[in-house]
């Protein structure tokens, strides 16, 4: 009866993409660990980019810098 | 100084119900473990049904299927 | 299908006490929120007192200070 | 590659304050544990005051009582 | 830069199985959400069966009952 | 009444280093957010390197590869 908890930045996944992630993460636990899917939970937490930091900066800042540098928009 | 973290589907609990859950979960830890309520924290996380999966499907899908089958609305 | 996650200091609960906590936390969610116990999960995490801090000190330190002051042993 | 997860009551921190917290928490892990900031994640979760309990009451209630008592507004 | 956190019962996965889970969960996030694997973290938490409850009983109890009933050993 | 949860690889921090991290993380929340240290909790979770993955490999593997490449031991 595993629990998967997934944290991703808000805005990077559509409802359809989240469905696919839930289905495939469940499959991994069934196929690799032989778990019963009836009791496999997947919880997705979508985190605002102001609330997620890496190397001391918020994701909002990191993505703005990257866009300025590459002209490529995130996500 | 225990911490309780509760994840429930969004929309299944009113403010009054959440108050009751906080009060009773705290009581459990006072009565069973002898903890000081001053330092017992309870945090409730209400998860969107698109973001919660069981047996490879989102709660949104599972509840729609159940409603179609039983005519009984969730939650 | 709620998930309860409980963090307590290591050593404060016996196996019997943990059973009681699991049973009663589940009851709270059945009685207050009408949830199906089949899918109610409770996970207990027992944290070493060196790894738990409050007001800037580890629980190990806080409990030693309290014992020195009160002669009463923790937990 | 540490992960920091911070739970605070919703409304107590501005975007600028959250930036400062992310930067300084990262510094702590670089300076005290010698970790590489490239892989230090900080995730901030802002919890509604109805969803946070202490000593059996929600933060909403606790703060209202305190304001009634002290005339000082929270946070 | 997603974070996956997986809780499983202690003893159900070998080191090789955990490697496979880490690799495949990462692949899901690369393939479905286009994330950069450099910053995909997977953390596995192995929970003692005394510390995991479902429908009000510990996994230790649930598995003993099942073994008594089916003669089939868990996990 | 914030809660900080810190996940680090097992073995990278001594008891003294963990004390310093608890003290300084608490200070950050007092100084930046004006919180009362009485109710600031810090919980450190030390994760086995077999149970922590990045870019699809366990930390055990990643560190072995790095040591083979650089001759420099982790952590």
GROMACS .gro file of C-alpha atoms in nm:
model
  450
    1UNK     CA    1   0.000   0.000   0.000
    2UNK     CA    2   0.252   0.260  -0.112
    3UNK     CA    3   0.199   0.634  -0.116
    4UNK     CA    4   0.362   0.850  -0.381
    5UNK     CA    5   0.381   1.222  -0.325
    6UNK     CA    6   0.493   1.435  -0.616
    7UNK     CA    7   0.587   1.802  -0.595
    8UNK     CA    8   0.602   1.995  -0.920
    9UNK     CA    9   0.600   2.364  -1.006
   10UNK     CA   10   0.253   2.500  -1.061
   11UNK     CA   11   0.163   2.539  -1.428
   12UNK     CA   12   0.389   2.275  -1.579
   13UNK     CA   13   0.130   1.997  -1.608
   14UNK     CA   14  -0.217   1.983  -1.765
   15UNK     CA   15  -0.498   1.767  -1.625
   16UNK     CA   16  -0.421   1.510  -1.895
   17UNK     CA   17  -0.052   1.507  -1.807
   18UNK     CA   18  -0.132   1.460  -1.440
   19UNK     CA   19  -0.357   1.165  -1.529
   20UNK     CA   20  -0.072   1.008  -1.724
   21UNK     CA   21   0.171   1.059  -1.435
   22UNK     CA   22  -0.074   0.901  -1.186
   23UNK     CA   23  -0.128   0.601  -1.415
   24UNK     CA   24   0.238   0.541  -1.492
   25UNK     CA   25   0.368   0.591  -1.135
   26UNK     CA   26   0.110   0.335  -1.022
   27UNK     CA   27   0.228   0.096  -1.294
   28UNK     CA   28   0.589   0.128  -1.175
   29UNK     CA   29   0.491   0.014  -0.825
   30UNK     CA   30   0.278  -0.272  -0.955
   31UNK     CA   31   0.543  -0.395  -1.197
   32UNK     CA   32   0.858  -0.343  -0.988
   33UNK     CA   33   0.729  -0.413  -0.636
   34UNK     CA   34   0.425  -0.631  -0.701
   35UNK     CA   35   0.194  -0.401  -0.508
   36UNK     CA   36  -0.186  -0.412  -0.533
   37UNK     CA   37  -0.306  -0.101  -0.724
   38UNK     CA   38  -0.622  -0.090  -0.513
   39UNK     CA   39  -0.413   0.066  -0.234
   40UNK     CA   40  -0.160   0.272  -0.428
   41UNK     CA   41  -0.210   0.644  -0.367
   42UNK     CA   42  -0.050   0.922  -0.571
   43UNK     CA   43  -0.079   1.279  -0.444
   44UNK     CA   44   0.040   1.569  -0.661
   45UNK     CA   45   0.129   1.900  -0.499
   46UNK     CA   46   0.159   2.195  -0.737
   47UNK     CA   47   0.389   2.455  -0.582
   48UNK     CA   48   0.385   2.824  -0.676
   49UNK     CA   49   0.715   2.929  -0.835
   50UNK     CA   50   0.757   3.198  -0.565
   51UNK     CA   51   0.748   2.919  -0.308
   52UNK     CA   52   1.010   2.694  -0.460
   53UNK     CA   53   1.378   2.771  -0.427
   54UNK     CA   54   1.692   2.624  -0.577
   55UNK     CA   55   2.048   2.746  -0.514
   56UNK     CA   56   1.910   3.023  -0.296
   57UNK     CA   57   1.673   3.178  -0.548
   58UNK     CA   58   1.303   3.131  -0.616
   59UNK     CA   59   1.200   2.944  -0.929
   60UNK     CA   60   1.034   3.268  -1.043
   61UNK     CA   61   1.374   3.439  -1.041
   62UNK     CA   62   1.562   3.142  -1.188
   63UNK     CA   63   1.318   3.110  -1.477
   64UNK     CA   64   1.323   3.484  -1.549
   65UNK     CA   65   1.701   3.481  -1.564
   66UNK     CA   66   1.696   3.182  -1.793
   67UNK     CA   67   1.444   3.341  -2.023
   68UNK     CA   68   1.648   3.661  -2.036
   69UNK     CA   69   1.955   3.452  -2.123
   70UNK     CA   70   1.804   3.206  -2.371
   71UNK     CA   71   1.490   3.376  -2.496
   72UNK     CA   72   1.320   3.041  -2.422
   73UNK     CA   73   1.014   3.053  -2.205
   74UNK     CA   74   0.957   2.826  -1.906
   75UNK     CA   75   0.828   2.578  -1.836
   76UNK     CA   76   0.544   1.774   2.062
   77UNK     CA   77   0.386   1.568   1.787
   78UNK     CA   78   0.290   1.691   1.443
   79UNK     CA   79  -0.014   1.550   1.263
   80UNK     CA   80  -0.049   1.607   0.894
   81UNK     CA   81  -0.379   1.512   0.734
   82UNK     CA   82  -0.443   1.492   0.363
   83UNK     CA   83  -0.804   1.485   0.249
   84UNK     CA   84  -0.976   1.548  -0.081
   85UNK     CA   85  -1.078   1.911  -0.128
   86UNK     CA   86  -1.446   1.973  -0.061
   87UNK     CA   87  -1.521   1.688   0.178
   88UNK     CA   88  -1.489   1.885   0.503
   89UNK     CA   89  -1.653   2.209   0.622
   90UNK     CA   90  -1.476   2.454   0.852
   91UNK     CA   91  -1.672   2.307   1.144
   92UNK     CA   92  -1.572   1.953   1.051
   93UNK     CA   93  -1.207   2.055   1.028
   94UNK     CA   94  -1.231   2.211   1.374
   95UNK     CA   95  -1.372   1.885   1.511
   96UNK     CA   96  -1.094   1.684   1.346
   97UNK     CA   97  -0.824   1.914   1.490
   98UNK     CA   98  -0.975   1.892   1.839
   99UNK     CA   99  -1.021   1.516   1.839
  100UNK     CA  100  -0.683   1.429   1.684
  101UNK     CA  101  -0.520   1.641   1.953
  102UNK     CA  102  -0.722   1.457   2.220
  103UNK     CA  103  -0.601   1.121   2.087
  104UNK     CA  104  -0.238   1.226   2.136
  105UNK     CA  105  -0.302   1.369   2.482
  106UNK     CA  106  -0.496   1.064   2.601
  107UNK     CA  107  -0.294   0.784   2.438
  108UNK     CA  108   0.058   0.928   2.450
  109UNK     CA  109   0.037   1.179   2.736
  110UNK     CA  110   0.159   1.465   2.519
  111UNK     CA  111   0.123   1.834   2.613
  112UNK     CA  112  -0.143   1.991   2.385
  113UNK     CA  113   0.046   2.322   2.390
  114UNK     CA  114   0.288   2.172   2.137
  115UNK     CA  115   0.059   1.946   1.933
  116UNK     CA  116   0.027   2.071   1.576
  117UNK     CA  117  -0.231   1.949   1.325
  118UNK     CA  118  -0.197   2.057   0.961
  119UNK     CA  119  -0.472   1.976   0.710
  120UNK     CA  120  -0.392   1.967   0.341
  121UNK     CA  121  -0.694   1.971   0.108
  122UNK     CA  122  -0.594   1.810  -0.222
  123UNK     CA  123  -0.776   1.875  -0.551
  124UNK     CA  124  -0.941   1.558  -0.682
  125UNK     CA  125  -0.745   1.592  -1.010
  126UNK     CA  126  -0.428   1.570  -0.801
  127UNK     CA  127  -0.512   1.256  -0.604
  128UNK     CA  128  -0.483   0.914  -0.760
  129UNK     CA  129  -0.581   0.565  -0.651
  130UNK     CA  130  -0.535   0.247  -0.854
  131UNK     CA  131  -0.396   0.453  -1.138
  132UNK     CA  132  -0.687   0.695  -1.179
  133UNK     CA  133  -0.756   1.040  -1.044
  134UNK     CA  134  -1.018   1.079  -0.773
  135UNK     CA  135  -1.213   1.292  -1.022
  136UNK     CA  136  -1.240   0.992  -1.254
  137UNK     CA  137  -1.303   0.738  -0.976
  138UNK     CA  138  -1.586   0.946  -0.830
  139UNK     CA  139  -1.746   1.006  -1.171
  140UNK     CA  140  -1.743   0.633  -1.240
  141UNK     CA  141  -1.894   0.561  -0.903
  142UNK     CA  142  -2.166   0.820  -0.948
  143UNK     CA  143  -2.250   0.678  -1.291
  144UNK     CA  144  -2.272   0.330  -1.136
  145UNK     CA  145  -2.456   0.410  -0.813
  146UNK     CA  146  -2.631   0.738  -0.879
  147UNK     CA  147  -2.484   0.846  -0.544
  148UNK     CA  148  -2.289   1.166  -0.544
  149UNK     CA  149  -1.945   1.207  -0.388
  150UNK     CA  150  -1.822   1.295  -0.138
  151UNK     CA  151  -0.928   0.821   0.126
  152UNK     CA  152  -0.741   1.035   0.374
  153UNK     CA  153  -0.379   0.996   0.475
  154UNK     CA  154  -0.266   1.076   0.829
  155UNK     CA  155   0.101   1.124   0.894
  156UNK     CA  156   0.211   1.150   1.254
  157UNK     CA  157   0.554   1.257   1.372
  158UNK     CA  158   0.647   1.179   1.730
  159UNK     CA  159   0.973   1.165   1.919
  160UNK     CA  160   1.131   0.822   1.915
  161UNK     CA  161   1.075   0.627   2.236
  162UNK     CA  162   0.754   0.788   2.359
  163UNK     CA  163   0.513   0.523   2.227
  164UNK     CA  164   0.498   0.145   2.270
  165UNK     CA  165   0.366  -0.086   2.000
  166UNK     CA  166   0.035  -0.105   2.190
  167UNK     CA  167   0.012   0.274   2.211
  168UNK     CA  168   0.080   0.308   1.839
  169UNK     CA  169  -0.199   0.057   1.769
  170UNK     CA  170  -0.437   0.265   1.980
  171UNK     CA  171  -0.337   0.584   1.798
  172UNK     CA  172  -0.389   0.421   1.456
  173UNK     CA  173  -0.732   0.289   1.559
  174UNK     CA  174  -0.854   0.614   1.712
  175UNK     CA  175  -0.723   0.846   1.438
  176UNK     CA  176  -0.904   0.628   1.187
  177UNK     CA  177  -1.223   0.651   1.397
  178UNK     CA  178  -1.202   1.031   1.398
  179UNK     CA  179  -1.202   1.039   1.017
  180UNK     CA  180  -1.486   0.788   0.990
  181UNK     CA  181  -1.702   0.964   1.247
  182UNK     CA  182  -1.633   1.328   1.160
  183UNK     CA  183  -1.585   1.309   0.783
  184UNK     CA  184  -1.775   0.993   0.691
  185UNK     CA  185  -1.475   0.839   0.520
  186UNK     CA  186  -1.446   0.469   0.434
  187UNK     CA  187  -1.187   0.309   0.670
  188UNK     CA  188  -1.081   0.070   0.392
  189UNK     CA  189  -0.881   0.358   0.241
  190UNK     CA  190  -0.769   0.546   0.551
  191UNK     CA  191  -0.392   0.529   0.594
  192UNK     CA  192  -0.201   0.630   0.907
  193UNK     CA  193   0.178   0.651   0.892
  194UNK     CA  194   0.380   0.710   1.210
  195UNK     CA  195   0.730   0.853   1.187
  196UNK     CA  196   0.941   0.820   1.502
  197UNK     CA  197   1.205   1.094   1.501
  198UNK     CA  198   1.531   1.075   1.698
  199UNK     CA  199   1.546   1.346   1.966
  200UNK     CA  200   1.872   1.476   1.814
  201UNK     CA  201   1.679   1.535   1.492
  202UNK     CA  202   1.390   1.732   1.638
  203UNK     CA  203   1.427   2.096   1.732
  204UNK     CA  204   1.209   2.346   1.912
  205UNK     CA  205   1.301   2.707   1.990
  206UNK     CA  206   1.640   2.650   1.837
  207UNK     CA  207   1.747   2.351   2.046
  208UNK     CA  208   1.728   1.978   1.992
  209UNK     CA  209   1.475   1.779   2.192
  210UNK     CA  210   1.773   1.598   2.347
  211UNK     CA  211   1.894   1.928   2.491
  212UNK     CA  212   1.547   2.053   2.588
  213UNK     CA  213   1.466   1.732   2.774
  214UNK     CA  214   1.802   1.727   2.953
  215UNK     CA  215   1.748   2.083   3.071
  216UNK     CA  216   1.400   1.999   3.190
  217UNK     CA  217   1.518   1.693   3.376
  218UNK     CA  218   1.794   1.895   3.544
  219UNK     CA  219   1.535   2.154   3.647
  220UNK     CA  220   1.247   1.928   3.754
  221UNK     CA  221   1.411   1.595   3.830
  222UNK     CA  222   1.134   1.447   3.615
  223UNK     CA  223   1.245   1.223   3.335
  224UNK     CA  224   1.121   1.253   2.977
  225UNK     CA  225   0.913   1.136   2.802
  226UNK     CA  226   2.135   1.761  -0.210
  227UNK     CA  227   1.915   1.853   0.082
  228UNK     CA  228   1.548   1.939   0.062
  229UNK     CA  229   1.397   2.194   0.299
  230UNK     CA  230   1.022   2.205   0.336
  231UNK     CA  231   0.878   2.496   0.531
  232UNK     CA  232   0.520   2.522   0.649
  233UNK     CA  233   0.397   2.865   0.754
  234UNK     CA  234   0.054   3.016   0.804
  235UNK     CA  235  -0.082   3.179   0.492
  236UNK     CA  236  -0.047   3.556   0.492
  237UNK     CA  237   0.250   3.598   0.724
  238UNK     CA  238   0.518   3.633   0.454
  239UNK     CA  239   0.549   3.864   0.153
  240UNK     CA  240   0.720   3.758  -0.169
  241UNK     CA  241   1.029   3.949  -0.056
  242UNK     CA  242   1.030   3.774   0.281
  243UNK     CA  243   0.997   3.435   0.116
  244UNK     CA  244   1.297   3.519  -0.108
  245UNK     CA  245   1.501   3.608   0.200
  246UNK     CA  246   1.400   3.282   0.373
  247UNK     CA  247   1.494   3.075   0.065
  248UNK     CA  248   1.832   3.250   0.038
  249UNK     CA  249   1.922   3.223   0.405
  250UNK     CA  250   1.806   2.862   0.454
  251UNK     CA  251   2.022   2.768   0.157
  252UNK     CA  252   2.317   2.953   0.313
  253UNK     CA  253   2.275   2.759   0.638
  254UNK     CA  254   2.311   2.429   0.453
  255UNK     CA  255   2.608   2.549   0.251
  256UNK     CA  256   2.790   2.691   0.554
  257UNK     CA  257   2.709   2.427   0.816
  258UNK     CA  258   2.699   2.110   0.604
  259UNK     CA  259   2.913   2.206   0.306
  260UNK     CA  260   2.639   2.119   0.058
  261UNK     CA  261   2.640   2.233  -0.306
  262UNK     CA  262   2.371   2.503  -0.351
  263UNK     CA  263   2.304   2.380  -0.705
  264UNK     CA  264   2.104   2.093  -0.553
  265UNK     CA  265   1.953   2.255  -0.245
  266UNK     CA  266   1.574   2.279  -0.276
  267UNK     CA  267   1.350   2.488  -0.050
  268UNK     CA  268   0.973   2.441  -0.076
  269UNK     CA  269   0.738   2.674   0.113
  270UNK     CA  270   0.385   2.560   0.191
  271UNK     CA  271   0.146   2.837   0.302
  272UNK     CA  272  -0.131   2.680   0.510
  273UNK     CA  273  -0.474   2.842   0.562
  274UNK     CA  274  -0.530   2.932   0.928
  275UNK     CA  275  -0.847   2.716   0.930
  276UNK     CA  276  -0.627   2.421   0.838
  277UNK     CA  277  -0.364   2.461   1.107
  278UNK     CA  278  -0.431   2.354   1.464
  279UNK     CA  279  -0.245   2.393   1.789
  280UNK     CA  280  -0.362   2.271   2.131
  281UNK     CA  281  -0.683   2.149   1.972
  282UNK     CA  282  -0.791   2.475   1.810
  283UNK     CA  283  -0.747   2.620   1.466
  284UNK     CA  284  -0.504   2.908   1.421
  285UNK     CA  285  -0.805   3.117   1.314
  286UNK     CA  286  -0.958   3.066   1.658
  287UNK     CA  287  -0.629   3.105   1.848
  288UNK     CA  288  -0.549   3.432   1.676
  289UNK     CA  289  -0.900   3.571   1.728
  290UNK     CA  290  -0.876   3.491   2.098
  291UNK     CA  291  -0.537   3.656   2.119
  292UNK     CA  292  -0.655   3.967   1.939
  293UNK     CA  293  -0.957   3.991   2.171
  294UNK     CA  294  -0.721   3.960   2.467
  295UNK     CA  295  -0.436   4.184   2.355
  296UNK     CA  296  -0.586   4.411   2.094
  297UNK     CA  297  -0.283   4.316   1.883
  298UNK     CA  298  -0.354   4.185   1.539
  299UNK     CA  299  -0.196   3.872   1.396
  300UNK     CA  300   0.030   3.791   1.233
  301UNK     CA  301   1.272   2.018  -1.066
  302UNK     CA  302   1.018   1.776  -0.926
  303UNK     CA  303   1.051   1.585  -0.602
  304UNK     CA  304   0.903   1.236  -0.568
  305UNK     CA  305   0.859   1.094  -0.222
  306UNK     CA  306   0.764   0.729  -0.197
  307UNK     CA  307   0.649   0.555   0.119
  308UNK     CA  308   0.655   0.177   0.120
  309UNK     CA  309   0.645  -0.084   0.393
  310UNK     CA  310   0.987  -0.182   0.516
  311UNK     CA  311   1.110  -0.510   0.373
  312UNK     CA  312   0.915  -0.520   0.048
  313UNK     CA  313   1.191  -0.386  -0.179
  314UNK     CA  314   1.551  -0.495  -0.236
  315UNK     CA  315   1.826  -0.249  -0.324
  316UNK     CA  316   1.794  -0.355  -0.688
  317UNK     CA  317   1.417  -0.298  -0.682
  318UNK     CA  318   1.463   0.047  -0.530
  319UNK     CA  319   1.713   0.133  -0.806
  320UNK     CA  320   1.457   0.029  -1.067
  321UNK     CA  321   1.185   0.239  -0.901
  322UNK     CA  322   1.412   0.546  -0.887
  323UNK     CA  323   1.505   0.505  -1.254
  324UNK     CA  324   1.152   0.449  -1.380
  325UNK     CA  325   0.986   0.723  -1.169
  326UNK     CA  326   1.243   0.965  -1.308
  327UNK     CA  327   1.166   0.847  -1.662
  328UNK     CA  328   0.794   0.913  -1.609
  329UNK     CA  329   0.864   1.277  -1.521
  330UNK     CA  330   1.105   1.323  -1.812
  331UNK     CA  331   0.871   1.164  -2.066
  332UNK     CA  332   0.535   1.299  -1.946
  333UNK     CA  333   0.633   1.644  -1.815
  334UNK     CA  334   0.953   1.715  -2.006
  335UNK     CA  335   1.152   1.778  -1.688
  336UNK     CA  336   1.532   1.784  -1.672
  337UNK     CA  337   1.650   1.467  -1.490
  338UNK     CA  338   1.945   1.659  -1.344
  339UNK     CA  339   1.703   1.809  -1.090
  340UNK     CA  340   1.458   1.522  -1.036
  341UNK     CA  341   1.481   1.388  -0.682
  342UNK     CA  342   1.327   1.062  -0.562
  343UNK     CA  343   1.324   0.989  -0.187
  344UNK     CA  344   1.210   0.648  -0.060
  345UNK     CA  345   1.088   0.613   0.297
  346UNK     CA  346   1.065   0.255   0.426
  347UNK     CA  347   0.808   0.245   0.706
  348UNK     CA  348   0.799  -0.025   0.976
  349UNK     CA  349   0.481  -0.233   0.952
  350UNK     CA  350   0.399  -0.142   1.316
  351UNK     CA  351   0.397   0.222   1.208
  352UNK     CA  352   0.165   0.190   0.911
  353UNK     CA  353  -0.209   0.159   0.958
  354UNK     CA  354  -0.499   0.089   0.726
  355UNK     CA  355  -0.864   0.061   0.827
  356UNK     CA  356  -0.765   0.113   1.188
  357UNK     CA  357  -0.510  -0.169   1.215
  358UNK     CA  358  -0.136  -0.181   1.178
  359UNK     CA  359   0.008  -0.349   0.869
  360UNK     CA  360   0.165  -0.603   1.106
  361UNK     CA  361  -0.182  -0.708   1.220
  362UNK     CA  362  -0.338  -0.692   0.872
  363UNK     CA  363  -0.065  -0.911   0.722
  364UNK     CA  364  -0.082  -1.164   1.007
  365UNK     CA  365  -0.457  -1.196   0.958
  366UNK     CA  366  -0.413  -1.240   0.587
  367UNK     CA  367  -0.146  -1.503   0.631
  368UNK     CA  368  -0.365  -1.692   0.879
  369UNK     CA  369  -0.649  -1.678   0.626
  370UNK     CA  370  -0.462  -1.753   0.306
  371UNK     CA  371  -0.146  -1.928   0.417
  372UNK     CA  372   0.032  -1.684   0.185
  373UNK     CA  373   0.314  -1.488   0.336
  374UNK     CA  374   0.354  -1.112   0.298
  375UNK     CA  375   0.491  -0.919   0.130
  376UNK     CA  376   0.431   2.849   1.442
  377UNK     CA  377   0.628   2.729   1.142
  378UNK     CA  378   0.750   2.377   1.082
  379UNK     CA  379   1.079   2.313   0.901
  380UNK     CA  380   1.145   1.969   0.766
  381UNK     CA  381   1.493   1.899   0.636
  382UNK     CA  382   1.594   1.594   0.438
  383UNK     CA  383   1.965   1.520   0.411
  384UNK     CA  384   2.164   1.214   0.314
  385UNK     CA  385   2.249   0.994   0.611
  386UNK     CA  386   2.604   1.040   0.733
  387UNK     CA  387   2.672   1.395   0.618
  388UNK     CA  388   2.599   1.569   0.950
  389UNK     CA  389   2.732   1.515   1.302
  390UNK     CA  390   2.521   1.578   1.613
  391UNK     CA  391   2.696   1.914   1.652
  392UNK     CA  392   2.624   2.009   1.292
  393UNK     CA  393   2.258   1.918   1.332
  394UNK     CA  394   2.240   2.137   1.643
  395UNK     CA  395   2.384   2.427   1.446
  396UNK     CA  396   2.135   2.374   1.162
  397UNK     CA  397   1.840   2.364   1.406
  398UNK     CA  398   1.959   2.684   1.577
  399UNK     CA  399   2.024   2.878   1.258
  400UNK     CA  400   1.706   2.769   1.073
  401UNK     CA  401   1.509   2.883   1.376
  402UNK     CA  402   1.693   3.218   1.372
  403UNK     CA  403   1.604   3.270   1.005
  404UNK     CA  404   1.232   3.238   1.084
  405UNK     CA  405   1.257   3.465   1.389
  406UNK     CA  406   1.454   3.732   1.207
  407UNK     CA  407   1.285   3.726   0.865
  408UNK     CA  408   0.925   3.643   0.959
  409UNK     CA  409   0.907   3.761   1.321
  410UNK     CA  410   0.788   3.422   1.445
  411UNK     CA  411   0.795   3.317   1.812
  412UNK     CA  412   1.072   3.055   1.857
  413UNK     CA  413   0.866   2.879   2.126
  414UNK     CA  414   0.658   2.726   1.846
  415UNK     CA  415   0.917   2.680   1.572
  416UNK     CA  416   0.979   2.312   1.502
  417UNK     CA  417   1.266   2.172   1.295
  418UNK     CA  418   1.261   1.804   1.200
  419UNK     CA  419   1.563   1.645   1.031
  420UNK     CA  420   1.520   1.328   0.828
  421UNK     CA  421   1.842   1.143   0.744
  422UNK     CA  422   1.785   0.938   0.430
  423UNK     CA  423   1.994   0.633   0.336
  424UNK     CA  424   2.190   0.693   0.016
  425UNK     CA  425   2.024   0.383  -0.140
  426UNK     CA  426   1.688   0.555  -0.084
  427UNK     CA  427   1.770   0.887  -0.245
  428UNK     CA  428   1.774   0.927  -0.621
  429UNK     CA  429   1.882   1.205  -0.855
  430UNK     CA  430   1.872   1.191  -1.234
  431UNK     CA  431   1.751   0.834  -1.216
  432UNK     CA  432   2.032   0.692  -1.002
  433UNK     CA  433   2.067   0.636  -0.630
  434UNK     CA  434   2.300   0.862  -0.435
  435UNK     CA  435   2.506   0.551  -0.358
  436UNK     CA  436   2.572   0.507  -0.730
  437UNK     CA  437   2.621   0.879  -0.801
  438UNK     CA  438   2.876   0.915  -0.521
  439UNK     CA  439   3.066   0.600  -0.626
  440UNK     CA  440   3.090   0.732  -0.980
  441UNK     CA  441   3.211   1.068  -0.857
  442UNK     CA  442   3.471   0.912  -0.632
  443UNK     CA  443   3.596   0.695  -0.918
  444UNK     CA  444   3.621   1.007  -1.134
  445UNK     CA  445   3.768   1.255  -0.886
  446UNK     CA  446   3.932   1.037  -0.621
  447UNK     CA  447   3.748   1.262  -0.373
  448UNK     CA  448   3.537   1.087  -0.117
  449UNK     CA  449   3.179   1.183  -0.040
  450UNK     CA  450   3.029   1.347   0.150
   0.00000   0.00000   0.00000
